[in-house]
Amino acid sequence: MRVLVTGGAGFIGSHLCDALLGEGHSVICADNLLTGRMENIAHLSHEPRFEFLQQNVCRPFDCGKVEYVFHFASPASPDDYLEHGIETLQAGSLGSMNCLELARKYNARFLLASTSECYGDPLEHPQEETYWGHVNPVGPRSVYDEAKRFAEAITMAYHRYRKVDTRIVRIFNTYGPRLQINDGRVISNFMKQALLGEDLTVYGDGSQTRSFCYVSDEVAGILALSKAGEHDPTNIGNPAEFTILECAQVVLEVTGSSSKIRFEPLPQDDPKQRCPDISKAKQLLGWEPFIDLRAGLRMSLDYFKSAIQAIGAGA
Ligand SMILES: NC(=O)c1ccc[n+]([C@@H]2O[C@H](COP(=O)([O-])OP(=O)(O)OC[C@H]3O[C@@H](n4cnc5c(N)ncnc54)[C@H](O)[C@@H]3O)[C@@H](O)[C@H]2O)c1
């Protein structure tokens, strides 16, 4: 197949490009490099089946006939979407519409990268796909949460009214090599602080929980969903739940760091619990993650060390 991956120069998108090329497809990566990096796809520069298109997907575009559109373009980390609030809303709305139009034009299948943030600060735990969420529509995080909720709505609308063959993946916290080191997410913060010998900053008392999925598990789940005939949203994430404090301790163990833990106030609307119910993915796709946090962090350690060296060299 000829496949379009928007946001393909980002963290998950670049791993998805690798996996699709590995399956024998030709890949066009459309990215405006707002939060992504050419380094993430530098290893593909001599790959004849790979093409990079510098493109803001919020403007109408046409990359020629494709059989599949994977729409991953959007700022994703809290630091990025809070800095680029308008661009985030545009990527979810205009960007999603342009990508759906492209899929409609070429009769291509379409997969939206949505997020567990659609559940907001959930009142149900763990989160099943049938839960409608608990989102503050006007809080600072709404630029991301509501953009993705709109993106899901327009994806379903193109499916219902324009007969586009769509899928929606609700991605939960994912980590691994190529995760931006300065993106303010839990894993990158802790790894950076531990490797630099700085205090690990825990917000609140650290009892809030998160679940973390290693990127190869996440991409395997996304690919399995892309081949299934399911149109309603499907959670793909790792249900092993850690308190933030436990996560900090695992990072200290894996890095061998003697950093201390420092407590700071909780940011506004920070979810207290976030954990996927993946029963649907297990049943529908026969998929489940198998890389646990310790193993995943060990596999990411060399990447984080070199990313920190690169920052040091650039400073
Ligand atoms: N990483 C996670 O844990 C996570 C969790 C839930 C959902 N997601 C979703 O997965 C997708 C990828 O996330 P990521 O972690 O790889 O983030 P990322 O920031 O590394 O990648 C996003 C990519 O999209 C590109 N982009 C942004 N706006 C664009 C635009 N208008 N036109 C073209 N390109 C644009 C960026 O330059 C970047 O390369 C996002 O849609 C995100 O919402 C990620």
XYZ file of C-alpha atoms and ligand atoms in Angstrom:
359
model
C 0.000 0.000 0.000
C 0.899 3.682 -0.340
C 0.258 5.069 3.131
C 0.157 8.612 4.547
C 1.300 9.202 8.123
C 0.643 12.750 9.331
C 2.850 13.722 12.275
C 5.310 11.068 11.071
C 8.348 13.047 12.271
C 7.057 12.888 15.842
C 7.660 10.311 18.539
C 4.914 7.721 17.855
C 4.493 8.688 14.177
C 8.140 7.927 13.379
C 7.887 4.474 14.994
C 4.697 3.898 13.014
C 6.532 4.838 9.779
C 9.237 2.278 10.673
C 6.643 -0.423 11.321
C 4.688 0.288 8.110
C 7.897 0.215 6.048
C 8.732 -3.046 7.829
C 5.425 -4.455 6.570
C 6.453 -3.589 2.998
C 4.358 -0.449 2.437
C 5.446 2.870 0.909
C 5.129 5.704 3.394
C 4.594 9.438 2.935
C 5.269 11.318 6.143
C 3.554 14.736 6.246
C 4.748 16.921 9.081
C 5.261 20.644 9.661
C 7.907 19.963 12.346
C 6.011 22.010 14.947
C 6.944 19.525 17.679
C 8.587 16.768 15.623
C 12.199 16.463 14.562
C 14.002 15.434 11.375
C 16.352 13.343 13.589
C 13.411 10.988 14.237
C 13.286 10.041 10.562
C 16.925 10.672 9.579
C 17.552 6.907 9.414
C 14.926 6.704 6.627
C 16.507 9.333 4.365
C 17.926 6.685 1.979
C 14.841 4.478 2.050
C 13.295 4.564 -1.457
C 9.832 3.706 -0.105
C 9.876 6.686 2.285
C 9.020 10.276 1.380
C 8.982 13.335 3.645
C 6.544 16.148 2.889
C 6.891 19.321 4.958
C 3.229 20.213 5.267
C 0.874 21.840 7.712
C -2.129 19.511 7.514
C -4.424 22.327 8.683
C -4.157 23.636 5.117
C -5.812 21.548 2.378
C -3.217 19.351 0.647
C -2.992 16.467 -1.765
C -0.162 13.953 -1.611
C -1.568 11.836 -4.454
C -3.394 8.551 -4.182
C -2.989 6.692 -0.903
C -4.682 3.579 0.443
C -4.439 4.447 4.133
C -4.280 7.714 6.114
C -2.920 7.596 9.665
C -3.655 10.998 11.224
C -1.147 11.544 14.049
C -0.334 15.247 13.515
C -0.990 17.195 16.713
C 1.043 18.629 19.550
C 0.705 15.938 22.201
C 2.678 16.671 25.350
C 1.199 19.079 27.923
C 4.109 21.519 27.474
C 3.576 21.529 23.699
C -0.188 21.850 23.598
C -0.222 24.522 26.300
C 2.356 26.503 24.295
C 0.568 25.903 20.954
C -3.074 26.004 22.068
C -4.557 27.373 18.831
C -2.435 25.099 16.609
C -3.584 22.137 18.712
C -7.250 23.018 18.212
C -6.564 23.496 14.500
C -4.792 20.140 14.149
C -7.759 18.366 15.742
C -10.378 20.236 13.707
C -9.060 21.568 10.359
C -6.256 18.984 10.244
C -8.621 16.079 10.866
C -11.091 17.394 8.286
C -8.400 17.798 5.598
C -7.088 14.285 6.258
C -10.588 12.821 6.181
C -11.262 14.648 2.885
C -8.100 13.115 1.450
C -9.214 9.661 2.601
C -12.660 10.251 1.056
C -11.163 11.455 -2.233
C -9.001 8.348 -2.652
C -11.378 5.904 -0.987
C -8.611 5.248 1.549
C -9.026 3.857 5.031
C -8.427 6.342 7.879
C -7.148 5.977 11.428
C -7.282 8.816 13.970
C -4.752 9.011 16.799
C -6.991 10.031 19.665
C -6.141 10.031 23.323
C -7.039 8.946 26.824
C -7.365 12.700 27.486
C -10.859 12.365 25.966
C -11.788 10.877 29.367
C -10.540 14.041 31.140
C -10.251 13.606 34.902
C -12.257 10.370 34.869
C -14.936 9.469 37.373
C -14.835 5.817 36.247
C -11.859 3.618 36.696
C -10.328 1.978 34.716
C -11.631 3.758 31.639
C -13.708 1.714 29.216
C -14.450 3.035 25.740
C -18.130 3.388 26.674
C -17.290 6.042 29.318
C -18.029 9.542 27.937
C -15.469 11.335 30.059
C -15.276 14.180 32.557
C -13.658 17.079 30.760
C -13.476 20.772 31.632
C -14.346 22.389 28.266
C -12.825 25.770 29.166
C -9.815 24.820 31.332
C -6.230 25.203 30.091
C -6.083 21.564 28.929
C -9.275 21.929 26.882
C -7.227 22.974 23.831
C -6.087 19.353 23.604
C -8.962 17.397 25.146
C -11.666 19.161 23.168
C -9.619 19.151 19.946
C -9.390 15.368 20.186
C -13.054 15.001 21.133
C -13.948 17.072 18.062
C -11.550 14.965 15.965
C -13.366 11.829 17.124
C -16.740 13.432 16.328
C -15.738 14.458 12.802
C -14.173 11.041 12.176
C -17.458 9.349 13.109
C -19.360 11.896 11.005
C -17.229 11.152 7.916
C -17.862 7.493 8.556
C -21.625 7.942 8.931
C -22.326 10.604 6.306
C -19.501 10.213 3.768
C -18.929 6.455 4.135
C -15.202 6.747 4.918
C -13.808 3.527 6.422
C -12.495 4.936 9.734
C -10.876 3.781 12.982
C -10.165 5.659 16.221
C -7.403 4.651 18.620
C -7.399 6.137 22.122
C -3.713 6.118 22.956
C -2.675 6.090 26.621
C 0.682 7.413 27.918
C 3.380 6.004 25.662
C 7.142 6.207 26.136
C 10.346 4.951 24.590
C 13.205 6.124 22.373
C 12.510 9.440 20.531
C 10.194 10.708 23.284
C 11.090 14.395 23.500
C 13.358 14.909 26.459
C 11.925 18.351 27.307
C 8.242 17.679 26.782
C 7.098 17.818 30.402
C 5.725 14.253 30.424
C 6.294 12.102 33.490
C 8.790 9.636 31.994
C 10.911 12.192 30.138
C 10.950 14.520 33.171
C 12.006 11.783 35.560
C 14.590 10.224 33.219
C 16.158 13.610 32.520
C 16.224 14.635 36.169
C 17.608 11.255 37.289
C 20.351 11.213 34.646
C 21.339 14.817 35.422
C 21.382 14.098 39.167
C 18.596 16.652 39.784
C 15.652 16.217 42.170
C 12.731 14.297 40.652
C 9.694 16.618 40.803
C 6.503 14.889 41.899
C 3.316 16.955 41.674
C 0.895 16.687 44.606
C 1.624 13.798 46.969
C 2.466 11.440 44.097
C -0.499 9.155 44.772
C -2.138 9.959 41.400
C -1.751 7.030 39.022
C -0.662 6.631 35.421
C -0.106 3.669 33.146
C 2.764 3.626 30.680
C 2.931 1.734 27.388
C 6.217 0.995 25.637
C 6.154 2.375 22.095
C 6.587 -0.944 20.237
C 3.604 -2.391 22.119
C 1.580 0.733 21.309
C 2.439 0.621 17.592
C 1.637 -3.111 17.421
C -1.809 -2.352 18.874
C -2.368 0.534 16.447
C -1.442 -1.645 13.463
C -3.716 -4.446 14.661
C -6.597 -1.956 14.968
C -5.833 -0.503 11.529
C -6.541 -3.924 10.029
C -9.718 -4.613 12.013
C -13.185 -3.507 10.937
C -13.996 -1.590 14.141
C -15.152 2.025 13.811
C -15.863 2.964 17.428
C -12.924 4.119 19.598
C -10.562 1.460 20.964
C -8.202 1.925 23.922
C -4.587 0.930 23.292
C -2.351 1.263 26.321
C -0.777 -0.656 29.150
C -3.159 -1.297 32.063
C -0.372 -1.809 34.633
C -1.000 1.105 36.974
C 1.712 2.942 38.894
C 1.480 5.834 41.307
C 3.700 8.696 40.213
C 5.803 8.038 43.300
C 6.305 4.370 42.331
C 7.224 5.468 38.822
C 9.860 7.843 40.244
C 11.306 4.957 42.244
C 11.526 2.671 39.186
C 13.307 5.452 37.266
C 15.823 5.858 40.108
C 16.423 2.090 40.117
C 16.864 1.757 36.327
C 19.149 4.793 36.020
C 21.080 3.992 39.221
C 20.664 7.661 40.141
C 20.969 9.002 43.670
C 18.618 11.928 42.947
C 16.074 12.838 45.621
C 12.309 13.275 45.190
C 10.845 16.796 45.583
C 7.106 17.499 45.926
C 5.424 20.416 44.106
C 1.782 21.625 43.834
C -0.557 19.799 41.433
C -1.263 21.601 38.125
C -4.905 22.514 37.324
C -7.150 19.655 36.078
C -4.362 17.086 36.460
C -6.126 13.692 36.291
C -5.929 11.671 39.518
C -6.182 8.287 37.855
C -5.587 7.167 34.318
C -5.653 3.512 33.352
C -7.045 1.830 30.260
C -9.494 -1.016 30.253
C -8.130 -2.958 27.280
C -10.682 -5.804 27.294
C -12.011 -4.636 23.935
C -8.562 -4.610 22.260
C -7.749 -8.024 23.731
C -10.984 -9.544 22.493
C -11.171 -7.765 19.150
C -7.519 -7.722 18.140
C -5.945 -10.426 20.282
C -3.540 -7.671 21.337
C -2.045 -6.871 24.701
C 1.192 -5.186 25.759
C 3.989 -7.348 27.091
C 6.845 -4.949 27.911
C 6.700 -3.839 31.550
C 7.883 -0.452 32.838
C 11.277 -1.628 34.108
C 12.095 -3.423 30.839
C 10.839 -0.515 28.722
C 12.878 2.022 30.683
C 15.982 -0.158 30.369
C 15.438 -0.309 26.590
C 15.075 3.484 26.524
C 18.071 4.287 28.725
C 20.674 4.683 25.949
C 18.335 6.989 24.039
C 17.754 9.226 27.074
C 21.496 9.343 27.814
C 22.302 10.433 24.257
C 19.419 12.951 24.209
C 20.826 14.539 27.356
C 24.315 14.634 25.860
C 22.854 16.328 22.765
C 21.219 19.006 24.942
C 24.491 19.493 26.781
C 26.383 19.780 23.469
C 23.832 22.301 22.159
C 23.886 24.395 25.349
N 2.695 10.085 23.247
C 1.603 9.778 23.903
O 1.684 9.268 25.019
C 0.242 10.016 23.290
C -0.886 9.739 24.072
C -2.143 9.949 23.519
C -2.281 10.366 22.203
N -1.167 10.630 21.466
C -1.385 11.113 20.089
O -0.475 10.518 19.194
C -0.068 11.471 18.210
C 1.444 11.576 18.201
O 1.900 12.003 19.486
P 3.451 12.071 19.834
O 3.610 11.743 21.237
O 4.217 11.309 18.827
O 3.703 13.637 19.676
P 4.845 14.436 18.874
O 4.705 15.852 19.263
O 6.157 13.775 19.048
O 4.368 14.212 17.372
C 3.363 14.970 16.773
C 3.828 15.329 15.364
O 2.796 16.071 14.701
C 3.417 17.142 13.997
N 2.401 18.185 13.792
C 1.753 18.907 14.732
N 0.866 19.748 14.154
C 0.965 19.532 12.819
C 0.325 20.089 11.674
N -0.621 21.045 11.795
N 0.682 19.650 10.439
C 1.619 18.693 10.300
N 2.269 18.132 11.343
C 1.946 18.543 12.589
C 4.567 17.562 14.874
O 5.555 18.321 14.212
C 5.078 16.212 15.353
O 6.027 15.669 14.478
C -0.755 12.786 18.551
O -1.918 12.926 17.744
C -1.129 12.622 19.994
O -2.274 13.361 20.332
C 0.082 10.476 21.978
